Short mmCIF file of C-alpha atoms and ligand atoms in Angstrom, two decimals:
data_model
loop_
_atom_site.label_atom_id
_atom_site.label_comp_id
_atom_site.label_asym_id
_atom_site.label_seq_id
_atom_site.Cartn_x
_atom_site.Cartn_y
_atom_site.Cartn_z
CA MET A 79 -10.31 -22.17 -18.62
CA LEU A 80 -8.04 -19.32 -17.65
CA GLU A 81 -9.16 -15.85 -18.46
CA LEU A 82 -6.31 -13.45 -19.17
CA LEU A 83 -6.93 -9.74 -18.95
CA TYR A 84 -4.47 -8.66 -21.60
CA LEU A 85 -2.36 -10.52 -24.11
CA PRO A 86 -0.52 -8.98 -27.03
CA GLY A 87 -2.19 -9.97 -30.34
CA ASP A 88 0.55 -12.34 -31.48
CA TYR A 89 0.86 -14.20 -28.19
CA ASN A 90 0.48 -17.93 -28.78
CA PHE A 91 -1.32 -19.22 -25.71
CA SER A 92 -1.79 -22.94 -25.45
CA GLY A 93 -2.97 -24.79 -22.36
CA ASP A 94 -0.69 -27.71 -23.27
CA ILE A 95 2.47 -25.64 -23.31
CA MET A 96 1.46 -23.87 -20.10
CA SER A 97 1.08 -27.13 -18.20
CA LYS A 98 4.71 -28.16 -18.99
CA LEU A 99 6.31 -24.87 -17.98
CA SER A 100 7.83 -24.38 -14.60
CA PHE A 101 7.80 -20.68 -13.85
CA GLN A 102 10.67 -18.87 -12.17
CA ALA A 103 10.87 -15.34 -10.81
CA PRO A 104 12.30 -13.06 -13.54
CA ARG A 105 16.11 -12.79 -13.68
CA GLY A 106 17.44 -10.42 -11.04
CA THR A 107 14.26 -10.52 -8.92
CA ARG A 108 13.49 -12.63 -5.86
CA ASP A 109 10.81 -13.50 -3.35
CA ILE A 110 11.11 -12.19 0.17
CA LEU A 111 9.70 -14.92 2.39
CA PRO A 112 8.15 -14.67 5.89
CA ASN A 113 11.43 -15.52 7.70
CA ASP A 114 13.10 -12.42 6.28
CA GLN A 115 10.20 -10.06 6.90
CA PRO A 116 11.25 -9.03 10.46
CA TYR A 117 14.43 -7.46 8.96
CA TRP A 118 12.42 -5.50 6.40
CA GLN A 119 9.85 -4.47 8.99
CA TYR A 120 12.56 -3.32 11.40
CA PHE A 121 14.23 -1.27 8.66
CA TYR A 122 10.89 0.29 7.66
CA ASP A 123 9.93 1.11 11.27
CA THR A 124 13.35 2.65 11.97
CA LEU A 125 13.19 4.67 8.73
CA ASN A 126 9.76 6.11 9.56
CA LYS A 127 10.56 6.84 13.17
CA THR A 128 13.89 8.52 12.46
CA LEU A 129 12.78 10.61 9.50
CA GLN A 130 9.43 11.68 10.91
CA GLY A 131 11.37 12.66 14.03
CA LEU A 132 13.51 14.90 11.82
CA GLY A 133 10.44 16.66 10.40
CA MET A 134 10.22 14.81 7.07
CA GLY A 135 6.98 13.90 5.30
CA LYS A 136 6.52 10.67 3.35
CA ILE A 137 5.81 10.78 -0.39
CA GLU A 138 4.81 8.00 -2.78
CA THR A 139 5.16 8.43 -6.53
CA PRO A 140 4.22 6.05 -9.38
CA HIS A 141 6.45 3.08 -10.19
CA PHE A 142 6.55 4.26 -13.81
CA GLU A 143 6.90 7.71 -15.29
CA ASN A 144 7.33 9.39 -18.64
CA LEU A 145 10.70 8.08 -19.86
CA GLU A 146 11.73 11.66 -20.68
CA ILE A 147 11.84 12.51 -16.96
CA PHE A 148 14.55 9.93 -16.37
CA ALA A 149 16.42 10.68 -19.61
CA ARG A 150 16.62 14.40 -18.86
CA GLY A 151 17.06 14.06 -15.13
CA ILE A 152 19.57 11.23 -14.82
CA GLY A 153 21.29 12.08 -18.13
CA THR A 154 20.92 10.60 -21.63
CA ASP A 155 24.51 9.33 -21.67
CA THR A 156 24.46 7.59 -18.28
CA ASP A 157 24.53 3.78 -18.01
CA ILE A 158 21.16 3.86 -16.27
CA VAL A 159 19.42 5.56 -19.20
CA GLN A 160 21.47 3.97 -21.99
CA LYS A 161 21.45 0.36 -20.80
CA GLU A 162 19.36 -0.24 -17.71
CA MET A 163 15.85 1.13 -18.14
CA PHE A 164 12.80 -1.11 -18.48
CA VAL A 165 10.80 0.73 -21.12
CA LEU A 166 7.11 -0.20 -21.08
CA GLU A 167 5.19 -1.35 -24.11
CA SER A 168 1.52 -0.56 -23.73
CA PRO A 169 -1.27 0.17 -26.18
CA ASP A 170 -1.90 3.52 -24.43
CA ASN A 171 1.56 4.80 -25.23
CA LYS A 172 0.79 5.24 -28.93
CA GLU A 173 -2.41 7.14 -28.24
CA GLU A 174 -0.84 9.38 -25.64
CA ASN A 175 2.36 9.74 -27.65
CA VAL A 176 4.50 9.14 -24.58
CA ARG A 177 6.80 6.35 -23.62
CA TYR A 178 6.89 5.17 -20.04
CA ALA A 179 9.69 3.48 -18.14
CA LEU A 180 9.80 1.71 -14.77
CA ARG A 181 11.57 4.02 -12.35
CA PRO A 182 15.29 3.21 -12.04
CA GLU A 183 15.54 5.62 -9.09
CA ALA A 184 13.18 7.94 -7.22
CA THR A 185 14.73 11.41 -7.32
CA ALA A 186 13.57 12.39 -10.81
CA GLY A 187 9.98 11.28 -10.04
CA VAL A 188 9.96 13.15 -6.71
CA VAL A 189 11.16 16.29 -8.52
CA ARG A 190 8.32 15.83 -11.03
CA ALA A 191 5.89 15.55 -8.10
CA TYR A 192 7.42 18.63 -6.42
CA ILE A 193 6.79 20.68 -9.56
CA GLN A 194 3.37 19.21 -10.43
CA ASN A 195 1.99 19.70 -6.91
CA GLY A 196 3.21 23.29 -6.66
CA MET A 197 5.38 22.54 -3.64
CA SER A 198 7.60 25.53 -4.41
CA SER A 199 4.80 27.68 -2.95
CA TRP A 200 4.66 25.64 0.28
CA PRO A 201 6.67 26.81 3.30
CA SER A 202 10.26 26.01 2.52
CA PRO A 203 12.34 23.91 2.90
CA ILE A 204 10.32 20.88 1.82
CA ARG A 205 11.66 17.72 3.43
CA LEU A 206 10.42 14.48 1.87
CA TYR A 207 11.24 10.80 2.20
CA TYR A 208 10.20 7.65 0.32
CA TYR A 209 10.43 3.87 0.28
CA GLY A 210 9.74 1.55 -2.66
CA SER A 211 10.85 -0.68 -5.53
CA MET A 212 13.16 0.53 -8.29
CA TYR A 213 14.05 -1.29 -11.51
CA ARG A 214 17.36 -1.47 -13.39
CA LYS A 215 18.22 -3.97 -16.11
CA GLU A 216 21.69 -4.64 -14.70
CA ARG A 217 23.69 -7.87 -14.83
CA PRO A 218 22.42 -9.59 -11.68
CA GLN A 219 25.08 -10.34 -9.03
CA LYS A 220 25.41 -10.17 -5.25
CA GLY A 221 23.80 -6.95 -4.02
CA ARG A 222 22.70 -5.98 -7.52
CA TYR A 223 19.16 -6.82 -8.55
CA ARG A 224 16.80 -5.83 -11.34
CA GLU A 225 14.06 -5.07 -8.86
CA PHE A 226 15.35 -3.64 -5.60
CA THR A 227 14.12 -1.38 -2.81
CA GLN A 228 15.36 2.12 -2.16
CA ALA A 229 14.53 4.42 0.73
CA GLY A 230 15.63 8.01 0.56
CA VAL A 231 15.31 11.65 1.46
CA GLU A 232 15.01 14.75 -0.74
CA ILE A 233 15.15 18.31 0.64
CA PHE A 234 14.04 21.21 -1.58
CA GLY A 235 14.53 24.94 -1.15
CA ASP A 236 17.58 25.24 1.08
CA GLU A 237 20.98 25.93 -0.42
CA SER A 238 22.83 26.05 2.91
CA PRO A 239 25.24 23.27 3.95
CA GLN A 240 22.86 22.58 6.83
CA SER A 241 20.69 20.54 4.48
CA ASP A 242 23.70 18.66 3.08
CA TYR A 243 24.52 17.81 6.67
CA LEU A 244 20.93 16.89 7.57
CA VAL A 245 20.75 14.48 4.64
CA ILE A 246 24.04 12.75 5.49
CA MET A 247 23.28 12.74 9.20
CA SER A 248 19.82 11.20 8.70
CA ALA A 249 21.33 8.33 6.66
CA TRP A 250 24.01 7.86 9.34
CA GLU A 251 21.43 7.99 12.13
CA ILE A 252 19.18 5.36 10.54
CA LEU A 253 22.07 2.94 10.03
CA THR A 254 23.32 3.55 13.56
CA ARG A 255 19.85 2.96 15.04
CA LEU A 256 19.67 -0.28 13.05
CA GLY A 257 22.84 -1.44 14.82
CA PHE A 258 25.58 -0.72 12.24
CA LYS A 259 28.88 0.19 13.85
CA ASP A 260 31.78 0.50 11.41
CA LEU A 261 30.34 3.02 9.00
CA LYS A 262 32.14 5.48 6.80
CA VAL A 263 31.00 8.33 4.58
CA ILE A 264 32.99 8.93 1.38
CA ALA A 265 32.59 12.54 0.30
CA ASN A 266 33.58 14.81 -2.54
CA SER A 267 32.40 18.01 -4.20
CA ILE A 268 31.98 18.12 -7.96
CA GLY A 269 31.47 21.89 -8.11
CA CYS A 270 28.88 23.93 -9.97
CA PRO A 271 28.23 24.85 -13.64
CA LEU A 272 30.71 27.71 -13.20
CA CYS A 273 33.77 25.89 -11.91
CA ARG A 274 33.18 22.36 -13.21
CA PRO A 275 33.73 23.08 -16.95
CA LYS A 276 37.17 24.52 -16.17
CA TYR A 277 38.04 21.37 -14.24
CA ILE A 278 36.74 19.16 -17.05
CA ASN A 279 39.07 20.93 -19.48
CA LYS A 280 41.99 20.18 -17.17
CA LEU A 281 40.86 16.59 -16.89
CA LYS A 282 40.57 16.15 -20.68
CA LYS A 283 44.02 17.59 -21.14
CA TYR A 284 45.36 15.05 -18.64
CA PHE A 285 43.56 12.05 -20.19
CA LYS A 286 44.28 13.07 -23.82
CA GLU A 287 47.75 11.49 -24.00
CA LYS A 288 46.61 8.40 -22.09
CA ILE A 289 43.40 7.72 -23.97
CA GLY A 290 44.77 4.57 -25.67
CA LYS A 291 45.40 3.00 -22.26
CA LEU A 292 41.79 3.52 -21.07
CA CYS A 293 39.10 0.81 -21.39
CA GLN A 294 36.64 1.11 -24.29
CA ASP A 295 33.89 2.53 -22.03
CA CYS A 296 36.24 5.24 -20.75
CA GLN A 297 37.37 6.08 -24.27
CA ASN A 298 33.70 6.76 -25.04
CA ARG A 299 33.33 8.71 -21.78
CA TYR A 300 36.25 10.96 -22.76
CA GLU A 301 34.02 13.05 -25.02
CA LYS A 302 30.63 12.59 -23.36
CA ASN A 303 31.37 12.62 -19.62
CA PRO A 304 35.09 12.56 -18.73
CA LEU A 305 34.27 12.86 -15.00
CA ARG A 306 33.01 9.26 -15.06
CA ILE A 307 36.49 8.03 -16.04
CA LEU A 308 37.47 8.85 -12.46
CA ASP A 309 35.23 6.19 -10.94
CA CYS A 310 35.77 3.43 -13.54
CA LYS A 311 36.16 0.07 -11.80
CA GLN A 312 38.82 -1.24 -14.29
CA GLU A 313 42.23 -1.47 -12.62
CA SER A 314 44.10 0.03 -15.60
CA CYS A 315 41.80 3.09 -15.65
CA GLN A 316 41.97 3.45 -11.85
CA LYS A 317 45.79 3.63 -12.01
CA ILE A 318 45.62 6.48 -14.51
CA ALA A 319 42.75 8.25 -12.65
CA LYS A 320 44.76 8.22 -9.39
CA GLU A 321 47.22 10.74 -10.87
CA ALA A 322 44.54 12.96 -12.47
CA PRO A 323 44.05 16.57 -11.33
CA ILE A 324 41.80 16.83 -8.27
CA ILE A 325 38.49 18.69 -8.51
CA LEU A 326 38.75 20.12 -4.99
CA ASP A 327 41.72 22.21 -6.25
CA SER A 328 39.52 23.71 -9.00
CA LEU A 329 36.39 24.62 -7.00
CA CYS A 330 35.25 28.24 -7.11
CA SER A 331 35.23 29.94 -3.74
CA PRO A 332 31.44 29.60 -2.98
CA CYS A 333 31.64 25.86 -3.79
CA ARG A 334 34.77 25.44 -1.64
CA LYS A 335 33.12 27.29 1.26
CA HIS A 336 29.93 25.20 0.94
CA PHE A 337 31.85 21.93 1.03
CA GLN A 338 34.09 23.03 3.86
CA GLU A 339 31.11 24.01 6.02
CA THR A 340 29.37 20.71 5.27
CA LEU A 341 32.47 18.85 6.48
CA GLU A 342 32.66 21.01 9.59
CA TYR A 343 29.11 19.97 10.50
CA LEU A 344 30.07 16.33 10.00
CA ASP A 345 33.11 16.82 12.25
CA TYR A 346 31.02 18.52 14.88
CA PHE A 347 28.55 15.63 15.01
CA ASP A 348 31.25 12.97 14.79
CA VAL A 349 30.16 11.48 11.45
CA LYS A 350 33.25 9.65 10.15
CA TYR A 351 34.18 10.50 6.58
CA ASP A 352 37.00 10.16 4.04
CA LEU A 353 37.48 12.52 1.13
CA ASP A 354 37.72 10.77 -2.23
CA PRO A 355 38.38 12.98 -5.28
CA THR A 356 37.41 10.11 -7.62
CA LEU A 357 33.84 9.94 -6.26
CA VAL A 358 31.64 11.48 -8.99
CA ARG A 359 28.49 9.23 -8.94
CA GLY A 360 26.72 7.75 -11.92
CA LEU A 361 23.87 10.24 -12.36
CA ASP A 362 24.30 13.54 -14.20
CA TYR A 363 22.17 15.76 -11.99
CA TYR A 364 24.65 16.28 -9.17
CA THR A 365 26.29 19.59 -8.23
CA ASN A 366 28.55 20.33 -5.23
CA THR A 367 28.46 17.71 -2.45
CA VAL A 368 28.34 14.03 -3.43
CA PHE A 369 28.68 11.17 -0.96
CA GLU A 370 28.28 7.45 -0.36
CA ILE A 371 27.96 5.43 2.83
CA THR A 372 29.64 2.11 3.24
CA SER A 373 31.06 -0.10 5.95
CA LYS A 374 34.73 0.50 6.81
CA ASP A 375 35.78 -2.93 5.44
CA ASP A 376 34.32 -2.25 1.98
CA LYS A 377 37.49 -0.63 0.61
CA ALA A 378 36.63 -1.28 -3.04
CA ARG A 379 33.17 0.28 -2.56
CA GLN A 380 31.57 -2.92 -3.91
CA ASN A 381 28.69 -2.88 -1.45
CA VAL A 382 27.76 0.77 -1.06
CA LEU A 383 24.75 0.98 1.30
CA GLY A 384 23.56 4.37 0.02
CA GLY A 385 24.55 7.48 -1.83
CA GLY A 386 23.42 10.94 -2.78
CA GLY A 387 24.31 14.56 -3.08
CA ARG A 388 23.19 18.02 -4.08
CA TYR A 389 21.33 18.65 -7.34
CA ASN A 390 20.71 22.39 -7.59
CA GLY A 391 19.82 22.35 -11.30
CA LEU A 392 17.37 19.44 -11.56
CA VAL A 393 14.08 21.13 -10.64
CA GLU A 394 14.69 23.79 -13.29
CA LEU A 395 15.82 21.17 -15.82
CA LEU A 396 12.48 19.36 -15.41
CA GLY A 397 10.46 22.56 -15.90
CA GLY A 398 10.18 23.96 -12.37
CA PRO A 399 11.48 27.13 -10.75
CA LYS A 400 15.16 27.41 -9.84
CA THR A 401 15.34 25.41 -6.59
CA PRO A 402 18.33 24.11 -4.64
CA ALA A 403 17.96 20.49 -3.54
CA VAL A 404 19.87 17.69 -1.90
CA GLY A 405 19.11 14.04 -1.10
CA PHE A 406 20.23 10.44 -0.76
CA SER A 407 18.93 6.90 -1.27
CA PHE A 408 19.67 3.67 0.56
CA GLY A 409 19.84 0.31 -1.17
CA VAL A 410 17.59 -1.51 1.30
CA ASP A 411 18.35 -5.02 -0.05
CA ARG A 412 22.04 -4.43 0.64
CA ILE A 413 21.36 -3.06 4.10
CA ILE A 414 19.29 -6.13 5.01
CA SER A 415 21.94 -8.50 3.72
CA GLN A 416 24.64 -6.59 5.64
CA MET A 417 22.49 -6.69 8.80
CA LYS A 418 22.38 -10.47 8.50
CA GLU A 419 26.12 -10.71 7.85
CA ASN A 420 26.79 -8.48 10.88
CA LYS A 421 24.40 -10.70 12.89
CA ILE A 422 22.29 -7.71 13.90
CA LYS A 423 19.31 -8.90 15.97
CA VAL A 424 15.89 -7.57 15.04
CA PRO A 425 12.71 -7.58 17.13
CA ARG A 426 10.74 -10.76 16.62
CA THR A 427 7.23 -10.44 15.24
CA ARG A 428 4.63 -11.26 17.88
CA GLY A 429 2.93 -14.06 15.95
CA VAL A 430 0.13 -16.09 17.56
CA GLU A 431 0.19 -15.58 21.32
CA VAL A 432 -2.86 -17.52 22.44
CA CYS A 433 -4.95 -20.34 20.95
CA ILE A 434 -8.44 -21.04 22.21
CA LEU A 435 -9.15 -24.76 22.36
CA GLN A 436 -12.66 -25.99 23.09
CA LEU A 437 -14.69 -29.14 23.40
CA GLY A 438 -18.48 -29.22 23.07
CA GLU A 439 -21.26 -26.87 21.97
CA LYS A 440 -21.51 -24.75 25.11
CA ALA A 441 -17.73 -24.31 25.15
CA LYS A 442 -17.86 -23.11 21.51
CA ASN A 443 -20.21 -20.28 22.46
CA VAL A 444 -18.12 -19.19 25.43
CA SER A 445 -14.97 -19.36 23.25
CA LYS A 446 -16.37 -16.85 20.79
CA ASN A 447 -16.86 -14.33 23.63
CA ILE A 448 -13.35 -14.90 24.94
CA TYR A 449 -11.95 -14.57 21.40
CA ASP A 450 -13.65 -11.17 20.99
CA LYS A 451 -12.36 -9.92 24.37
CA LEU A 452 -8.77 -11.02 23.73
CA SER A 453 -8.73 -9.42 20.24
CA GLN A 454 -10.13 -6.17 21.61
CA ASN A 455 -7.28 -6.15 24.15
CA ASP A 456 -4.61 -6.48 21.44
CA ILE A 457 -3.73 -10.07 22.25
CA ASN A 458 -2.92 -12.12 19.14
CA VAL A 459 -5.45 -14.91 19.37
CA TYR A 460 -6.22 -17.84 17.05
CA PHE A 461 -9.52 -19.68 17.26
CA ILE A 462 -11.17 -22.19 14.94
CA PRO A 463 -14.48 -23.58 16.26
CA SER A 464 -13.57 -27.09 15.08
CA ASN A 465 -14.82 -30.47 16.32
CA ASP A 466 -11.25 -31.86 16.59
CA GLY A 467 -10.18 -33.65 19.76
CA LEU A 468 -8.13 -31.82 22.41
CA ARG A 469 -4.84 -33.54 21.56
CA GLN A 470 -5.20 -32.53 17.89
CA GLN A 471 -5.99 -28.93 18.87
CA ILE A 472 -2.94 -28.74 21.19
CA ARG A 473 -0.75 -30.06 18.36
CA MET A 474 -2.13 -27.34 16.06
CA ALA A 475 -1.40 -24.66 18.70
CA SER A 476 2.19 -25.88 19.05
CA LYS A 477 2.65 -25.78 15.26
CA LEU A 478 1.55 -22.14 15.33
CA ASN A 479 4.20 -21.46 18.02
CA ALA A 480 1.53 -20.07 20.33
CA LYS A 481 2.75 -19.41 23.86
CA TYR A 482 -0.52 -20.15 25.67
CA ALA A 483 -3.72 -22.09 25.16
CA VAL A 484 -7.01 -21.18 26.75
CA ILE A 485 -8.85 -24.51 27.12
CA ILE A 486 -12.62 -24.69 27.65
CA GLY A 487 -14.54 -27.95 28.04
CA GLN A 488 -18.19 -28.49 28.97
CA ARG A 489 -17.27 -28.44 32.70
CA GLU A 490 -15.36 -25.14 32.45
CA ALA A 491 -18.15 -23.60 30.38
CA MET A 492 -20.69 -24.50 33.07
CA LYS A 493 -18.52 -23.18 35.93
CA ASP A 494 -17.44 -20.01 34.14
CA GLU A 495 -13.77 -21.04 34.26
CA ILE A 496 -10.93 -21.60 31.82
CA ILE A 497 -7.79 -23.70 31.87
CA LEU A 498 -4.71 -21.66 31.00
CA ARG A 499 -1.96 -23.86 29.58
CA ASP A 500 1.65 -22.74 29.11
CA LEU A 501 2.50 -24.59 25.91
CA ASP A 502 6.29 -24.40 26.37
CA ALA A 503 6.25 -25.63 29.97
CA SER A 504 3.27 -28.00 29.42
CA SER A 505 1.84 -26.78 32.77
CA GLN A 506 -1.68 -25.52 33.37
CA GLU A 507 -3.86 -23.71 35.92
CA VAL A 508 -7.58 -23.03 36.29
CA PHE A 509 -8.86 -19.40 36.46
CA PRO A 510 -12.27 -17.72 36.58
CA THR A 511 -13.14 -16.57 33.03
CA LYS A 512 -13.28 -12.93 34.16
CA ASN A 513 -9.54 -13.07 35.03
CA VAL A 514 -8.36 -14.41 31.70
CA ILE A 515 -7.36 -11.06 30.14
CA ASP A 516 -5.40 -9.78 33.15
CA GLU A 517 -3.66 -13.11 33.62
CA LEU A 518 -2.65 -13.37 29.95
CA LYS A 519 -1.50 -9.75 29.75
CA LYS A 520 0.70 -10.25 32.81
CA ARG A 521 2.26 -13.41 31.41
CA LEU A 522 2.71 -12.08 27.87
CA GLU A 523 4.36 -8.91 29.13
CA LYS A 524 6.91 -11.06 30.93
CA CYS A 525 7.77 -13.12 27.86
CA ASN A 526 7.89 -10.04 25.59
CA CYS A 527 10.51 -8.58 28.00
CA LYS A 528 12.52 -11.74 27.53
CA SER A 529 12.44 -11.42 23.73
CA ASP A 530 13.39 -7.71 23.93
CA LYS A 531 16.54 -8.69 25.75
CA ASN A 532 17.34 -11.02 22.86
CA LYS A 533 17.39 -8.14 20.38
P1 HAM B 278 22.32 5.37 -6.68
O1 HAM B 278 23.72 5.45 -6.19
O2 HAM B 278 22.13 5.03 -8.10
O3 HAM B 278 21.66 6.76 -6.35
O4 HAM B 278 21.52 4.33 -5.81
C1 HAM B 278 21.45 4.45 -4.40
C2 HAM B 278 21.67 3.09 -3.75
O5 HAM B 278 20.75 2.14 -4.29
C3 HAM B 278 23.04 2.47 -4.03
O6 HAM B 278 24.02 2.97 -3.14
C4 HAM B 278 22.77 1.00 -3.80
O7 HAM B 278 22.85 0.70 -2.41
C5 HAM B 278 21.33 0.83 -4.25
N1 HAM B 278 21.25 0.22 -5.58
C6 HAM B 278 21.47 0.81 -6.77
N2 HAM B 278 21.30 -0.08 -7.77
C7 HAM B 278 20.99 -1.26 -7.19
C8 HAM B 278 20.71 -2.58 -7.69
N3 HAM B 278 20.68 -2.85 -8.98
N4 HAM B 278 20.43 -3.56 -6.78
C9 HAM B 278 20.43 -3.29 -5.45
N5 HAM B 278 20.68 -2.08 -4.93
C10 HAM B 278 20.97 -1.07 -5.79
C11 HAM B 278 20.37 7.08 -6.63
O8 HAM B 278 19.54 6.28 -7.00
C12 HAM B 278 20.02 8.51 -6.37
N6 HAM B 278 18.60 8.71 -6.70
C13 HAM B 278 20.29 8.88 -4.93
C14 HAM B 278 19.91 10.29 -4.63
C15 HAM B 278 18.79 10.71 -4.01
N7 HAM B 278 20.62 11.36 -4.94
C16 HAM B 278 19.97 12.45 -4.54
N8 HAM B 278 18.85 12.06 -4.00
#
């Protein structure tokens, strides 16, 4: 009998029904199987190495937060908050009088953590990075999942363009280290609370006469968030948006200077970018610089690998002190799929390197000692003290893709020797037991060099 920890009161659980069901992963989610893991591992290793090398510290925040954090932070009228949040039903919610939601993105939660942990009193700027699952109830399609992985950076406490640059450069650097070549940054500035309202008035004036020609979503956006009309994906709206006034012409002089200096840094470090006045991003917290990174061929920006920007008002909006901030997030699922499409080679995992095969009681005892020594010397070794015959044990070692077998029979055990078998070449040699570690290390080093060249 199954014991379930929690079932809602009206759940009709019947063993009969359960036995006929064939369960599938929820819509928009998927399993990541062992064959794909080297890509994920390589991304994760490159992320950690690059960002720690740039002085960033890793942060982990909960996968769910008070829904209010996302509503306020991302914006109550955004698609993410209106249509895409997984709101949690849990008995605790009623008692605590809060509603929780699975995080659709990480920035708002990191800002909550920045405030709650008093990071504004730490030496500034605070440079953080993260990696983890996010959840959005979107219509699943290629590169768009309901559970997906983001990795990102958030820098708090520096309003200079240096941090805008550092954020863009770190994203660029990670992708370059991964082996991406034809990358492009799309950049824009959406100004500050002083200059943006004036631009929005201009924009509304422009769209007013054309409102009937806009899609229904954009007609709704006209009142609530006319900036979003600029990045509507409908062709008819895009045609109209192309002729709209450009925000860069309406920036106040501090905002213009900030953006100009950011671009100068990018020029200096040879980060390739295009300016796109229609790039406004789908989250309300942005001010000043906004950007996305994509491959040069992705003209329609259908497969954006990552995006971000400045958000100088968000810490204050969530109850903290006035703090400038800037950040970005990668869509890791998209990066992995693009790595495969671009045929980027990743380091192979080491897997089983050596199997110990033995015959007889005395050999079993010796094998245990050899197993301990090999493990202590960081050699990946597999050993089952079975009573199977030698042929069966060799077959098992081949199935595990082991490179070498250390074979010990009664004779070898008595003479303090081992047989070292190269499983690919099917050749073997006898060595004194005391030489086994040195001999294996030498041989494994050689074959690891070979696989490095294959990267
Ligand atoms: P975002 O543009 O909503 O920004 O998401 C960042 C990246 O996450 C996207 O460029 C995309 O690669 C990936 N992504 C988004 N939704 C999905 C999905 N349903 N399936 C697969 N991948 C997806 C943010 O989330 C901001 N928090 C970025 C940021 C950090 N801004 C400042 N700091």
